[in-house]
Short mmCIF file of C-alpha atoms in Angstrom, two decimals:
data_model
loop_
_atom_site.label_atom_id
_atom_site.label_comp_id
_atom_site.label_asym_id
_atom_site.label_seq_id
_atom_site.Cartn_x
_atom_site.Cartn_y
_atom_site.Cartn_z
CA UNK E 244 6.89 0.95 27.31
CA UNK E 245 5.63 3.99 24.75
CA UNK E 246 2.01 3.82 23.59
CA UNK E 247 -0.12 6.22 22.12
CA UNK E 248 -2.91 5.87 24.65
CA UNK E 249 -4.19 5.14 27.77
CA UNK E 250 -7.86 2.92 26.98
CA UNK E 251 -9.91 2.77 30.00
CA UNK E 252 -13.42 0.69 30.07
CA UNK E 253 -15.50 0.21 31.86
CA UNK E 254 -18.35 -1.94 32.75
CA UNK E 255 -21.35 -0.84 35.00
CA UNK E 256 -24.49 -3.17 36.92
CA UNK E 257 -26.85 -2.33 38.93
CA UNK E 258 -27.42 1.06 37.70
CA UNK E 259 -29.86 3.21 38.68
CA UNK E 260 -32.96 5.71 36.48
CA UNK E 261 -30.72 8.07 35.79
CA UNK E 262 -28.52 5.87 32.17
CA UNK E 263 -31.28 6.52 30.95
CA UNK E 264 -31.53 10.36 30.84
CA UNK E 265 -29.57 11.85 28.76
CA UNK E 266 -28.86 15.06 30.52
CA UNK E 267 -27.29 12.86 33.11
CA UNK E 268 -25.03 10.65 31.04
CA UNK E 269 -24.27 13.83 28.98
CA UNK E 270 -23.23 15.74 32.24
CA UNK E 271 -21.05 12.90 33.32
CA UNK E 272 -19.47 13.39 29.97
CA UNK E 273 -18.69 17.15 30.84
CA UNK E 274 -17.57 15.53 34.74
CA UNK E 275 -15.07 12.73 32.96
CA UNK E 276 -13.62 15.62 30.02
CA UNK E 277 -12.59 17.36 33.28
CA UNK E 278 -11.20 14.23 34.90
CA UNK E 279 -9.08 13.77 31.90
CA UNK E 280 -7.34 17.06 31.69
CA UNK E 281 -8.97 17.49 27.94
CA UNK E 282 -10.04 19.40 25.64
CA UNK E 283 -13.35 19.08 24.64
CA UNK E 284 -14.05 18.92 20.88
CA UNK E 285 -17.82 17.49 20.64
CA UNK E 286 -20.75 16.47 22.52
CA UNK E 287 -22.93 14.53 20.87
CA UNK E 288 -26.12 12.55 22.83
CA UNK E 289 -28.17 9.78 20.84
CA UNK E 290 -31.34 8.28 23.45
CA UNK E 291 -32.96 5.67 21.57
CA UNK E 292 -36.78 4.22 22.35
CA UNK E 293 -38.12 2.72 23.88
CA UNK E 294 -35.36 3.73 26.39
CA UNK E 295 -31.28 3.17 26.32
CA UNK E 296 -28.80 6.59 25.83
CA UNK E 297 -25.54 7.16 23.26
CA UNK E 298 -23.11 9.68 24.14
CA UNK E 299 -19.80 10.58 22.70
CA UNK E 300 -18.04 13.12 24.09
CA UNK E 301 -14.91 14.04 21.32
CA UNK E 302 -11.09 15.07 22.59
CA UNK E 303 -8.07 16.06 21.94
CA UNK E 304 -7.12 13.66 19.90
CA UNK E 305 -9.47 10.65 21.75
CA UNK E 306 -13.38 10.13 23.20
CA UNK E 307 -15.54 9.32 26.61
CA UNK E 308 -18.00 7.68 25.60
CA UNK E 309 -20.98 5.87 27.52
CA UNK E 310 -23.93 2.87 26.11
CA UNK E 311 -26.15 2.55 28.27
CA UNK E 312 -28.81 -0.28 28.62
CA UNK E 313 -31.33 0.88 31.41
CA UNK E 314 -33.17 -2.58 31.12
CA UNK E 315 -30.38 -4.54 32.73
CA UNK E 316 -28.85 -1.53 34.52
CA UNK E 317 -26.33 -2.00 32.35
CA UNK E 318 -23.34 1.11 30.90
CA UNK E 319 -20.31 0.68 29.24
CA UNK E 320 -18.03 3.43 29.43
CA UNK E 321 -15.41 4.28 27.74
CA UNK E 322 -12.34 6.67 27.99
CA UNK E 323 -9.46 6.61 25.30
CA UNK E 324 -6.73 9.44 26.37
CA UNK E 325 -3.89 10.68 25.22
CA UNK E 326 -0.62 11.91 26.76
CA UNK E 327 -0.68 11.43 30.56
CA UNK E 328 -3.55 8.29 31.41
CA UNK E 329 -5.41 9.16 33.21
CA UNK E 330 -6.28 7.26 36.55
CA UNK E 331 -9.38 4.47 36.83
CA UNK E 332 -9.25 6.47 40.63
CA UNK E 333 -10.41 9.06 39.64
CA UNK E 334 -13.15 8.26 37.16
CA UNK E 335 -14.65 5.94 39.23
CA UNK E 336 -16.01 7.84 41.57
CA UNK E 337 -18.12 9.85 39.14
CA UNK E 338 -19.58 7.40 37.41
CA UNK E 339 -20.55 6.18 40.90
CA UNK E 340 -22.31 9.08 41.83
CA UNK E 341 -24.12 10.13 38.83
CA UNK E 342 -25.31 5.69 37.64
CA UNK E 343 -25.24 4.54 41.19
CA UNK E 344 -23.64 0.77 40.20
CA UNK E 345 -23.64 -1.74 42.47
CA UNK E 346 -20.50 -3.47 40.92
CA UNK E 347 -17.93 -2.45 38.19
CA UNK E 348 -15.55 -3.65 36.71
CA UNK E 349 -12.19 -1.59 35.05
CA UNK E 350 -9.66 -2.42 32.54
CA UNK E 351 -7.16 -0.91 31.07
CA UNK E 352 -5.05 -1.31 27.41
CA UNK E 353 -2.60 0.72 25.97
CA UNK E 354 -3.29 1.52 22.37
CA UNK E 355 -0.76 1.58 19.44
CA UNK E 356 2.20 0.90 21.70
CA UNK E 357 5.17 1.46 19.73
CA UNK E 358 8.15 -1.09 19.60
CA UNK E 359 11.37 -0.33 19.26
CA UNK F 196 -22.88 -16.83 27.68
CA UNK F 197 -24.73 -13.53 27.08
CA UNK F 198 -23.02 -10.22 26.65
CA UNK F 199 -24.37 -6.99 26.31
CA UNK F 200 -22.23 -6.54 22.53
CA UNK F 201 -18.90 -7.15 20.91
CA UNK F 202 -16.14 -5.27 20.92
CA UNK F 203 -13.78 -5.89 17.89
CA UNK F 204 -10.38 -3.23 18.52
CA UNK F 205 -8.08 -3.28 16.07
CA UNK F 206 -4.02 -1.70 16.01
CA UNK F 207 -3.21 -0.89 12.23
CA UNK F 208 0.34 0.09 11.66
CA UNK F 209 2.21 1.33 8.46
CA UNK F 210 -0.54 2.87 7.35
CA UNK F 211 -0.39 5.19 4.21
CA UNK F 212 -1.50 8.92 4.16
CA UNK F 213 -4.85 8.33 3.54
CA UNK F 214 -5.57 8.00 7.46
CA UNK F 215 -5.16 11.72 7.50
CA UNK F 216 -8.53 12.46 4.56
CA UNK F 217 -11.72 13.25 6.58
CA UNK F 218 -13.12 11.93 3.85
CA UNK F 219 -11.72 8.73 3.51
CA UNK F 220 -12.33 8.11 7.44
CA UNK F 221 -16.40 9.58 6.92
CA UNK F 222 -16.28 6.86 3.41
CA UNK F 223 -14.52 3.80 5.75
CA UNK F 224 -16.70 4.68 8.39
CA UNK F 225 -20.15 4.00 6.18
CA UNK F 226 -18.72 0.30 4.92
CA UNK F 227 -17.97 -0.86 8.09
CA UNK F 228 -21.31 0.36 9.22
CA UNK F 229 -22.61 -1.82 6.02
CA UNK F 230 -20.16 -5.47 7.22
CA UNK F 231 -21.95 -4.83 10.51
CA UNK F 232 -25.92 -4.31 9.10
CA UNK F 233 -25.97 -1.76 11.44
CA UNK F 234 -28.14 1.20 11.04
CA UNK F 235 -27.10 4.73 10.97
CA UNK F 236 -27.90 7.35 13.69
CA UNK F 237 -25.16 9.86 12.83
CA UNK F 238 -21.93 10.76 12.14
CA UNK F 239 -19.02 12.38 13.02
CA UNK F 240 -15.55 13.76 11.37
CA UNK F 241 -13.27 16.29 13.71
CA UNK F 242 -10.11 16.87 11.40
CA UNK F 243 -7.59 17.67 13.28
CA UNK F 244 -4.31 20.68 12.78
CA UNK F 245 -2.07 19.96 12.05
CA UNK F 246 -3.16 16.86 11.16
CA UNK F 247 -4.94 13.23 12.00
CA UNK F 248 -8.72 12.44 12.40
CA UNK F 249 -11.32 11.38 14.38
CA UNK F 250 -14.10 9.80 13.01
CA UNK F 251 -17.51 8.63 15.09
CA UNK F 252 -20.31 6.78 13.21
CA UNK F 253 -22.76 5.96 16.68
CA UNK F 254 -25.26 3.22 15.21
CA UNK F 255 -28.02 0.98 17.06
CA UNK F 256 -26.94 1.63 20.61
CA UNK F 257 -23.61 1.65 20.07
CA UNK F 258 -20.30 2.60 18.31
CA UNK F 259 -17.35 2.78 14.89
CA UNK F 260 -15.02 5.01 16.07
CA UNK F 261 -11.54 5.68 14.47
CA UNK F 262 -8.51 8.28 15.35
CA UNK F 263 -5.54 8.29 13.22
CA UNK F 264 -2.39 9.64 14.02
CA UNK F 265 -0.82 10.08 10.40
CA UNK F 266 2.97 10.77 11.58
CA UNK F 267 3.33 7.42 13.10
CA UNK F 268 1.61 5.76 10.60
CA UNK F 269 -1.00 4.98 13.20
CA UNK F 270 -4.59 4.36 13.24
CA UNK F 271 -7.39 2.99 16.26
CA UNK F 272 -10.07 1.20 15.49
CA UNK F 273 -13.26 0.24 17.56
CA UNK F 274 -16.20 -0.88 16.32
CA UNK F 275 -18.57 -1.65 19.43
CA UNK F 276 -22.15 -3.56 18.66
CA UNK F 277 -25.10 -5.42 19.64
CA UNK F 278 -26.96 -8.41 18.01
CA UNK F 279 -24.56 -10.92 16.80
CA UNK F 280 -20.78 -10.44 16.85
CA UNK F 281 -19.52 -8.93 13.60
CA UNK F 282 -16.51 -11.29 11.82
CA UNK F 283 -13.80 -9.82 12.76
CA UNK F 284 -12.69 -11.16 9.07
CA UNK F 285 -14.95 -9.26 7.46
CA UNK F 286 -13.66 -5.40 8.75
CA UNK F 287 -9.34 -6.67 8.21
CA UNK F 288 -10.02 -6.35 4.66
CA UNK F 289 -11.71 -2.69 5.16
CA UNK F 290 -9.10 -1.75 6.72
CA UNK F 291 -6.68 -2.69 3.99
CA UNK F 292 -8.11 -1.55 1.29
CA UNK F 293 -9.25 2.50 3.19
CA UNK F 294 -5.31 2.59 4.82
CA UNK F 295 -2.99 0.07 3.34
CA UNK F 296 -1.34 -1.15 6.85
CA UNK F 297 1.33 -3.09 6.95
CA UNK F 298 0.20 -4.85 10.23
CA UNK F 299 -3.05 -5.23 11.96
CA UNK F 300 -3.95 -6.80 15.26
CA UNK F 301 -6.57 -7.04 15.96
CA UNK F 302 -8.12 -7.73 19.34
CA UNK F 303 -12.01 -8.84 20.61
CA UNK F 304 -14.20 -8.45 24.05
CA UNK F 305 -17.30 -9.10 24.67
CA UNK F 306 -19.04 -5.93 26.56
CA UNK F 307 -20.93 -7.02 28.85
CA UNK F 308 -21.10 -10.19 30.82
CA UNK F 309 -23.79 -11.65 32.39
CA UNK F 310 -23.64 -13.85 34.94
CA UNK F 311 -26.10 -15.83 36.22
#
């Protein structure tokens, strides 16, 4: 099965206050870029008032995204990569270490599947 | 069913050369922001060499993303919104008008589903 990219979707619940920190979100994006062995092209942070952060790492033709809702301890993380798919088992430890979720769900989509 | 956000995923095939234009990708992001009735917080364009574009519109706590691969006529579009879900039927005409795909697939995920 040929596909253009792997799109990993993480749902994190029970996160601690770290998800309200733009600095920690930014650091997590950098670490995930390393895990994905990707080239970082741009890093954009948008803190919200009174709380919440959106962070986008644009990597070579793909992206890593973190949206956080500290008021409910929830964070949505997307990792869209080209080439060799990133192993979710390499990503989850980073997310657990940074955000301390009590529950993690993972979904993997393959984007751009070409039929022959 | 309560959820934090609606995540619409579009797979566009058979697109014309418009997907290689950062200006058209940017214009499309602006139009999709209007369709989503969202507030635009940041717009980031990353053209690639020799071809391809990544465009991110950060909107209120969510995002719209376009990645394009002109060499195979493929574009991946994501629309993650909070609040009232965006109707895919309102999005597809914009994508068709801008990128002229011959085939469109749509997937809708609900993110942050809270169990009671």
